[in-house]
PDB file of C-alpha atoms in Angstrom:
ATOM      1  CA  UNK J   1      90.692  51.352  74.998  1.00 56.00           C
ATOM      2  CA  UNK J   2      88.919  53.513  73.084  1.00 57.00           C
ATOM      3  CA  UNK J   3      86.788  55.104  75.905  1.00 58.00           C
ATOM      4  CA  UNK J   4      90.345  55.167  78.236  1.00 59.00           C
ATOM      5  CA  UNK J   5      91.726  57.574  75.304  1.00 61.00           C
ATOM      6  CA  UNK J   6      88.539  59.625  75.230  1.00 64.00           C
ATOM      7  CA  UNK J   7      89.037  60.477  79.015  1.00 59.00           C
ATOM      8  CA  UNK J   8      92.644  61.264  78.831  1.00 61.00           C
ATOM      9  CA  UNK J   9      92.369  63.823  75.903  1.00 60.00           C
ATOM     10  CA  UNK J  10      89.080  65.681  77.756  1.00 66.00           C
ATOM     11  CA  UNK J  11      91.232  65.744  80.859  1.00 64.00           C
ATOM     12  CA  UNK J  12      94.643  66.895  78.679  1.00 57.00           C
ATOM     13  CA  UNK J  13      92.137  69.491  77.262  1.00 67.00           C
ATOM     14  CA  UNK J  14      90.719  70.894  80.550  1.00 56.00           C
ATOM     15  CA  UNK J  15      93.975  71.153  81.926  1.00 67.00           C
ATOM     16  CA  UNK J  16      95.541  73.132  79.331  1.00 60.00           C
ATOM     17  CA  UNK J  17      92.080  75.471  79.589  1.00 58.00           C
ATOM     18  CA  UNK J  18      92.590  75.911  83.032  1.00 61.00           C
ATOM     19  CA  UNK J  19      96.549  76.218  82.637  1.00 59.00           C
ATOM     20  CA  UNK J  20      95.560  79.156  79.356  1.00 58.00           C
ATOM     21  CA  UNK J  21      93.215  80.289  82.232  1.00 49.00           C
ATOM     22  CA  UNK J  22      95.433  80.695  85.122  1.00 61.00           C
ATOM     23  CA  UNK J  23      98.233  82.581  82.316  1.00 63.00           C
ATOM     24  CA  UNK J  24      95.545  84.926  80.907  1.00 60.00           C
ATOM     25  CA  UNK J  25      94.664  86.115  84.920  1.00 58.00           C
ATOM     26  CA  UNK J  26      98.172  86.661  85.916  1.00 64.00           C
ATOM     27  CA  UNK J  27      98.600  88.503  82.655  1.00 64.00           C
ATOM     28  CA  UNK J  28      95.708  90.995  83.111  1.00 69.00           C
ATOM     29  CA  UNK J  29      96.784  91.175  86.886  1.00 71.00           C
ATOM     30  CA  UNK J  30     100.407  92.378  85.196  1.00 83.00           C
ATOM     31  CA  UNK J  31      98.661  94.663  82.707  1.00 83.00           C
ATOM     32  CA  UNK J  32      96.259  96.410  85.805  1.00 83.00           C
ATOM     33  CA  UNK J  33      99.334  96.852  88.053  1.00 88.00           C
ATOM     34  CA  UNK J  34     101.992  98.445  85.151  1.00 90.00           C
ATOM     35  CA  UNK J  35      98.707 100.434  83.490  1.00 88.00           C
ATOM     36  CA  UNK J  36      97.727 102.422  86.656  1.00 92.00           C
ATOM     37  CA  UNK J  37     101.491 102.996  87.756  1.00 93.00           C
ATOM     38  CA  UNK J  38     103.166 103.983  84.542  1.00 91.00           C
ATOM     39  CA  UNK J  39     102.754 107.774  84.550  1.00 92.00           C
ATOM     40  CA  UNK J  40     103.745 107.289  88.119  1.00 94.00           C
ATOM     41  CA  UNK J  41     107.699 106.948  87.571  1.00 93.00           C
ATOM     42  CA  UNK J  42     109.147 110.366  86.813  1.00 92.00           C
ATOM     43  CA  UNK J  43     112.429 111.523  85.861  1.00 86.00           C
ATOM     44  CA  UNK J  44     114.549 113.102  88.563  1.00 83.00           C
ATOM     45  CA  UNK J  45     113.560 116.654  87.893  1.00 81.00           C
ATOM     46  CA  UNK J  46     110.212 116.533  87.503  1.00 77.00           C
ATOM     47  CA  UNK J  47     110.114 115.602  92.120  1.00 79.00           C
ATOM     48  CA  UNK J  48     112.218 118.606  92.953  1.00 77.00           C
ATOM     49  CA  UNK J  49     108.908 120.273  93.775  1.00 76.00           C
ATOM     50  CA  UNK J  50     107.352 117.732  94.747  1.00 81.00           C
ATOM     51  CA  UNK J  51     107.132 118.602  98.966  1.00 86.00           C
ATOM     52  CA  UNK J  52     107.944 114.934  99.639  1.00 93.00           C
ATOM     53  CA  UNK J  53     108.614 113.560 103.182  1.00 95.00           C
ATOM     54  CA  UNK J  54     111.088 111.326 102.314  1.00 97.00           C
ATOM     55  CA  UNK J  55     112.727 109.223  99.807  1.00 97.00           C
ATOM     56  CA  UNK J  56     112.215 105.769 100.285  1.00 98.00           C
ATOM     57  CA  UNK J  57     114.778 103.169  99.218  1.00 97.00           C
ATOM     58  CA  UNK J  58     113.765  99.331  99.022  1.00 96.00           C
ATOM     59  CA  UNK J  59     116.278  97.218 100.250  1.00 90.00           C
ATOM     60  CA  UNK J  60     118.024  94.438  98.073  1.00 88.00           C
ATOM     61  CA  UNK J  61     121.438  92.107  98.862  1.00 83.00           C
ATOM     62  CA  UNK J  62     124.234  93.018 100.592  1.00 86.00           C
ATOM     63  CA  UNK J  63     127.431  91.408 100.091  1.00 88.00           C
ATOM     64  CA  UNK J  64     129.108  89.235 102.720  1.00 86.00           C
ATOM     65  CA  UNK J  65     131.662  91.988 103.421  1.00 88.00           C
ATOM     66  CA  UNK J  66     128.524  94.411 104.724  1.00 87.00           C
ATOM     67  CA  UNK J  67     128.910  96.098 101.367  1.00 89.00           C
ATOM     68  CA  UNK J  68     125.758  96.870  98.614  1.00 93.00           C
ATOM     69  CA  UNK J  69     124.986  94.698  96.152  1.00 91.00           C
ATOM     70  CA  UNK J  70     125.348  96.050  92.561  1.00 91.00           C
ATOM     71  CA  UNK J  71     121.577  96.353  92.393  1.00 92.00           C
ATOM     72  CA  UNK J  72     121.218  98.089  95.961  1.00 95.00           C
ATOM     73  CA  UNK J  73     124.366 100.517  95.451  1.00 95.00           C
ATOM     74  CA  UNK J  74     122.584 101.659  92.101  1.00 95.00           C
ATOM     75  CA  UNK J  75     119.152 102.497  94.534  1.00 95.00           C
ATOM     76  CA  UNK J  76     121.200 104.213  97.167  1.00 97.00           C
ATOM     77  CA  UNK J  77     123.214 105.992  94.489  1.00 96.00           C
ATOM     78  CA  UNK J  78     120.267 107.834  92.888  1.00 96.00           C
ATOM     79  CA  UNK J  79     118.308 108.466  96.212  1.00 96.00           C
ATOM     80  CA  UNK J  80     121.508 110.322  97.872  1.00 97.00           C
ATOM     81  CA  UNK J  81     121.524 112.711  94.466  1.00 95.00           C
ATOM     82  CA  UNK J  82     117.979 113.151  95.183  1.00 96.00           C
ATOM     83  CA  UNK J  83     118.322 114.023  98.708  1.00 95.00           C
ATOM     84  CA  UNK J  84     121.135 116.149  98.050  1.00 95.00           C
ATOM     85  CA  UNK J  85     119.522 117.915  95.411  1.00 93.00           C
ATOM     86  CA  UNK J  86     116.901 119.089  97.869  1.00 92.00           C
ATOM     87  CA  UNK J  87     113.599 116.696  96.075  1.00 94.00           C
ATOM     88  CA  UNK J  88     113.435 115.344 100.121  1.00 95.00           C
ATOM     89  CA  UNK J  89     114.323 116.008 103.763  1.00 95.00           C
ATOM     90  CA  UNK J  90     115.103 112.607 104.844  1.00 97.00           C
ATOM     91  CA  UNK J  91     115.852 109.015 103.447  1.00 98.00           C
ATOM     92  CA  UNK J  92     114.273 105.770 104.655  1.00 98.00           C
ATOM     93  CA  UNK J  93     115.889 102.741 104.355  1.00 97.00           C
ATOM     94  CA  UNK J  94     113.420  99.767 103.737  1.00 95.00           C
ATOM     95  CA  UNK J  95     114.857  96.150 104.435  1.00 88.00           C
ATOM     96  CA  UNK J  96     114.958  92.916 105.604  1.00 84.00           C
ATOM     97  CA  UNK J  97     116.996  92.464 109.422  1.00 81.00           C
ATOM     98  CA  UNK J  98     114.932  89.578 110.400  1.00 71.00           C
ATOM     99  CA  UNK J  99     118.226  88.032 111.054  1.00 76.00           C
ATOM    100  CA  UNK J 100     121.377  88.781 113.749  1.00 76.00           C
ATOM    101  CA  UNK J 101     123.876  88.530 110.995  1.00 76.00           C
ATOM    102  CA  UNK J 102     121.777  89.897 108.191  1.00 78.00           C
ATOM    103  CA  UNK J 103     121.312  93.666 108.538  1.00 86.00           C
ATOM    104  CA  UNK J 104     120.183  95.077 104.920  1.00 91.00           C
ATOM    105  CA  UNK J 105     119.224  98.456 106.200  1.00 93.00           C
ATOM    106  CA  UNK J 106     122.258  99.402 108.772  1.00 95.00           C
ATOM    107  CA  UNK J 107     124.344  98.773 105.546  1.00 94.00           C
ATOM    108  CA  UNK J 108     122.041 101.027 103.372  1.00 94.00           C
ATOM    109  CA  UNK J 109     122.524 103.474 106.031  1.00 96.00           C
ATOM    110  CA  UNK J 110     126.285 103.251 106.462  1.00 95.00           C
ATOM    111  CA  UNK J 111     126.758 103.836 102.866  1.00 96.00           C
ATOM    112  CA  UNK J 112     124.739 107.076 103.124  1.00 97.00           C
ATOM    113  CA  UNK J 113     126.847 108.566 106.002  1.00 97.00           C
ATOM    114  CA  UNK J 114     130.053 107.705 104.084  1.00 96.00           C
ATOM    115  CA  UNK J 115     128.435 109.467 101.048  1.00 95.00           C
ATOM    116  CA  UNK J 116     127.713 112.618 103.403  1.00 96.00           C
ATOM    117  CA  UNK J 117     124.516 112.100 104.345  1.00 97.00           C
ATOM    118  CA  UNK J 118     123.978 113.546 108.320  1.00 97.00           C
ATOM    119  CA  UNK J 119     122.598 110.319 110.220  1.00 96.00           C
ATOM    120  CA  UNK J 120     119.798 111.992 111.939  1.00 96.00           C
ATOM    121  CA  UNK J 121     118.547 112.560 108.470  1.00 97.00           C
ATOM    122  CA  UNK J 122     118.216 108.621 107.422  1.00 97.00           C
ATOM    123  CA  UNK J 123     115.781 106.214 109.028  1.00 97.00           C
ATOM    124  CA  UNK J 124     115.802 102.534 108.910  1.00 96.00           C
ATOM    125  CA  UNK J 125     112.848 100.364 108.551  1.00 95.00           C
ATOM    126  CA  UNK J 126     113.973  97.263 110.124  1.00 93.00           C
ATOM    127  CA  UNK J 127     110.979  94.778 109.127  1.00 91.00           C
ATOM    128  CA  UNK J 128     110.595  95.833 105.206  1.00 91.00           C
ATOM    129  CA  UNK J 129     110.411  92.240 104.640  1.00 92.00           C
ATOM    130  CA  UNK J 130     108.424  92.556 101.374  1.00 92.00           C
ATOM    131  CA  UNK J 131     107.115  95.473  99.314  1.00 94.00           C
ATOM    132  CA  UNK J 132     104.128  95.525 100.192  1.00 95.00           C
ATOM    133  CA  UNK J 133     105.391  95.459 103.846  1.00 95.00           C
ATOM    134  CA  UNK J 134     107.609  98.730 103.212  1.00 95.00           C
ATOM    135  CA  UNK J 135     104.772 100.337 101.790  1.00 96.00           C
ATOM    136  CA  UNK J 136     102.503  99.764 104.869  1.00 96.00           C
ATOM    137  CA  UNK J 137     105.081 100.800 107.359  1.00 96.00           C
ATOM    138  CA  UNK J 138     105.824 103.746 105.601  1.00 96.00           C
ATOM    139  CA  UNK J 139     102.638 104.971 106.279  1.00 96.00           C
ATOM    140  CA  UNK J 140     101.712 103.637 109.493  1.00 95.00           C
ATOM    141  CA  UNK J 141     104.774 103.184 111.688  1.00 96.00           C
ATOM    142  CA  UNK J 142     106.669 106.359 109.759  1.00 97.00           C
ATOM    143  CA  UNK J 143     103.534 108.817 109.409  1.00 96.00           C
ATOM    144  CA  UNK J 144     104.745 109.043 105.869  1.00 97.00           C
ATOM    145  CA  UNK J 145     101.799 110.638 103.303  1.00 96.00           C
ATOM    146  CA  UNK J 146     103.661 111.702 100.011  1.00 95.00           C
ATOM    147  CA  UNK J 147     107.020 110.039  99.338  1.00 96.00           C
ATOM    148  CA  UNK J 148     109.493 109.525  96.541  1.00 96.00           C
ATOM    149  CA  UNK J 149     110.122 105.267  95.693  1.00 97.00           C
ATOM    150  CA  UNK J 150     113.669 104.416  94.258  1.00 97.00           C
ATOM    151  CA  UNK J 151     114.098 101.135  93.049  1.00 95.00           C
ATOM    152  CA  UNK J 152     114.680  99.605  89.560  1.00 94.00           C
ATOM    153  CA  UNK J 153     111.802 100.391  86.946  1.00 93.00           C
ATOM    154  CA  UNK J 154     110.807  96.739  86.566  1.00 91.00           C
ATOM    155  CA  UNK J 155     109.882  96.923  90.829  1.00 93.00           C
ATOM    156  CA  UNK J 156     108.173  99.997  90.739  1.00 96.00           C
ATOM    157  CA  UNK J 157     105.336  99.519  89.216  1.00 95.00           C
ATOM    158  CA  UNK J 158     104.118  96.672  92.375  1.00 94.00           C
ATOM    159  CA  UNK J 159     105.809  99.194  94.864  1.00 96.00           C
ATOM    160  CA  UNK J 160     103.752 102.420  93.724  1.00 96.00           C
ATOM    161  CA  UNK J 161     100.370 100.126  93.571  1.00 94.00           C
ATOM    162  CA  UNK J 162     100.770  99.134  96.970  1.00 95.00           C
ATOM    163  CA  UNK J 163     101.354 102.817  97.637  1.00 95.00           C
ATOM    164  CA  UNK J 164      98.440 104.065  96.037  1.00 94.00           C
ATOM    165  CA  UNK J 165      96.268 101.374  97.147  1.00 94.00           C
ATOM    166  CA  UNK J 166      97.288 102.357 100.806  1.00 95.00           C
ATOM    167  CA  UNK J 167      96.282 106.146 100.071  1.00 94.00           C
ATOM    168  CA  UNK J 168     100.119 107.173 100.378  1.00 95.00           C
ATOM    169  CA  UNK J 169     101.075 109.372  97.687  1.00 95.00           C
ATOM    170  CA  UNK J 170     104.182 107.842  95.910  1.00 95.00           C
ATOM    171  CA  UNK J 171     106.331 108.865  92.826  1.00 95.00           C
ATOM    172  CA  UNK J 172     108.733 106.635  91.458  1.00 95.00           C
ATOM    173  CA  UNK J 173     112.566 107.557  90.663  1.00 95.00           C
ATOM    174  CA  UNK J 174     114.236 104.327  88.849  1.00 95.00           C
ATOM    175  CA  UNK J 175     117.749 103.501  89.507  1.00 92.00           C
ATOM    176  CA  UNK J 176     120.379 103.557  86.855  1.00 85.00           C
ATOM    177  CA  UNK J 177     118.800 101.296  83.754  1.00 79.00           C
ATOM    178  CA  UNK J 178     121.355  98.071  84.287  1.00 78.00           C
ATOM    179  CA  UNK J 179     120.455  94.531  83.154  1.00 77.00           C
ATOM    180  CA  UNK J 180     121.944  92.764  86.107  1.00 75.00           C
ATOM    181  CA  UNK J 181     122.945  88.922  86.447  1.00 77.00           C
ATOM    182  CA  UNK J 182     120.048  86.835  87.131  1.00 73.00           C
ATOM    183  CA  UNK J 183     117.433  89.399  85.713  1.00 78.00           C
ATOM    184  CA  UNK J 184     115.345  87.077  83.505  1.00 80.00           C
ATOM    185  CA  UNK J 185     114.341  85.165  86.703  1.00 77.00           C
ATOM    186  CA  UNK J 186     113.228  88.431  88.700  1.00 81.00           C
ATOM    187  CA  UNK J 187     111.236  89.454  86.091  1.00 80.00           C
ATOM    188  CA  UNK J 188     109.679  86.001  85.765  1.00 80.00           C
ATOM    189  CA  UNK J 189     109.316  86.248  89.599  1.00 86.00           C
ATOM    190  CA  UNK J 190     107.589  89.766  89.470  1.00 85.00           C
ATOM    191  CA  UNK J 191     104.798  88.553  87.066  1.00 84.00           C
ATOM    192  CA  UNK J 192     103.532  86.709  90.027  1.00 85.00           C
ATOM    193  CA  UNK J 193     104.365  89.019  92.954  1.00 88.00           C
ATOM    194  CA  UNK J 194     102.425  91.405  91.043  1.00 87.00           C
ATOM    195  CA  UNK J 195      99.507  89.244  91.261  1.00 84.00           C
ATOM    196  CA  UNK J 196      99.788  88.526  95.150  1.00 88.00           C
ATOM    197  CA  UNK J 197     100.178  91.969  95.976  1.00 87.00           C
ATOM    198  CA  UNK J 198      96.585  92.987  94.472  1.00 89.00           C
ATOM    199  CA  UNK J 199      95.084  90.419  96.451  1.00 88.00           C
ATOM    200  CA  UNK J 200      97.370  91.831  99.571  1.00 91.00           C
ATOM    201  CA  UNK J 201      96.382  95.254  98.697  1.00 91.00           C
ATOM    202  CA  UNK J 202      92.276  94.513  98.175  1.00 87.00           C
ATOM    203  CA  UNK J 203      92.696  92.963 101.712  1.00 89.00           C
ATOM    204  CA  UNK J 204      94.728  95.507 103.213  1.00 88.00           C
ATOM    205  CA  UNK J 205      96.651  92.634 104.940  1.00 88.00           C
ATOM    206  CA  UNK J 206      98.666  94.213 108.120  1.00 90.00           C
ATOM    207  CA  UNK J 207     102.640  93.489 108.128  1.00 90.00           C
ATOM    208  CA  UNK J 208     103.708  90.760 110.783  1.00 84.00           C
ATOM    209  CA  UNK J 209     105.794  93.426 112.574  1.00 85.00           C
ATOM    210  CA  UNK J 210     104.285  97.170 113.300  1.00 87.00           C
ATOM    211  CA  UNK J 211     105.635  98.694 116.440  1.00 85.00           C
ATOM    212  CA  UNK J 212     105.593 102.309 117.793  1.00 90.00           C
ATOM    213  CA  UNK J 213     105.102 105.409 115.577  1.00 93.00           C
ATOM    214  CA  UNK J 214     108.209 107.132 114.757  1.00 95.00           C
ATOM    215  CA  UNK J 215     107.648 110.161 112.487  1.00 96.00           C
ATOM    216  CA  UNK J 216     109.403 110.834 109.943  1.00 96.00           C
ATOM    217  CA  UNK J 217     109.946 114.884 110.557  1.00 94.00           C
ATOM    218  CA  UNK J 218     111.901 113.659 113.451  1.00 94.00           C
ATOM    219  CA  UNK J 219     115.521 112.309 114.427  1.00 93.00           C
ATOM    220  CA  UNK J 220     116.461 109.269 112.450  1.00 93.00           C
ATOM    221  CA  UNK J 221     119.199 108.173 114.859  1.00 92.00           C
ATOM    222  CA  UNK J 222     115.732 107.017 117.040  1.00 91.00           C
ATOM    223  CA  UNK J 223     115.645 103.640 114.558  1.00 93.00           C
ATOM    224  CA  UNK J 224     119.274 103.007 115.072  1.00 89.00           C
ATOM    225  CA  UNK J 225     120.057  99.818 117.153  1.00 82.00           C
ATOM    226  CA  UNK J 226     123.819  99.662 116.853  1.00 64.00           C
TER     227      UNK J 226
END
């Protein structure tokens, strides 16, 4: 009996070293990705200069009427004021339309028009299906080399390391500071994508979908498909 308890306590103790182990690893991965990023995320006037080719807005929910979510119309919001206000030429909507009926960036793009934004101005990358993924078409489907990122602070830090880790020169513009239903579980959830996308990044993992080059000096009407 004796010897039974003996076992179980050395294999309770190894597990909570390698459970301490596994937490102190995804912590340092969190503190390497936020460290190198931070001085990364300006404020909106310090891009007007900045010669960007585009501001680049990752995608997030859309409602069931074809409508933003909360969290998306807050990203669209501050990338129109910086397009307007001259920081960028054109806006690129980054999203998930892996589906018929599920079309993230044709509703990013109809809420730009209705804000005044000319449609040959906005592009639409149809197969942002992660971060990492918008980051890597950016560059190589979109010819994109210097961009501004809009997206809530807590998602920039992951986007801009991809970014910089795929030699594109990114600055990140956070959307209006809003703590949003369901927030403690996306932050939970970006501890860990933090942690996959420095592995993704070290291996410089290709997207599932790349496709022809479309430039981003050109027409953005070319990514429509409605």
């Amino acid at each position: 009996m004796k010897k039974d308890k003996r076992l179980f306590a050395r294999i309770f103790r190894d597990l909570v070293c390698v459970v301490l182990f596994v937490i102190l690893v995804s912590l340092l991965g969190n503190v390497v990705v936020i460290g190198t990023t931070r001085n990364l995320i300006k404020k909106e006037t310090a891009v007007k200069n900045q010669n960007a080719d585009c501001i680049l807005v990752l995608g997030a929910g859309v409602k069931k009427d074809n409508s933003p979510s909360l969290m998306l119309r807050d990203r669209l919001d501050r990338a129109i004021k910086l397009y307007k206000d001259g920081a960028a030429p054109k806006l690129l909507m980054s999203g998930d339309h892996g589906r018929k009926n599920y079309d993230e960036v044709q509703v990013m793009k109809d809420y730009a028009i209705e804000q005044g934004v000319p449609s040959s101005d906005i592009f639409m990358d149809h197969a942002g299906f992660s971060t990492y993924d918008s980051m890597y078409r950016a560059k190589s489907v979109f010819q994109v080399k210097n961009m501004i990122v809009v997206s809530q602070k807590y998602h920039l830090y992951r986007a801009l390391y991809s970014a910089k880790g795929l030699g594109v020169k990114a600055t990140g513009i956070p959307a209006k500071e809003v703590r949003y239903n369901g927030q403690l579980y996306r932050d939970l959830r970006e501890v860990l994508a933090r942690d996959k996308d420095i592995v993704t990044v070290l291996s410089k993992k290709k997207p599932k979908y790349l496709g022809d080059i479309v430039p981003i000096t050109g027409d953005g009407d070319v990514t429509n498909d409605q």
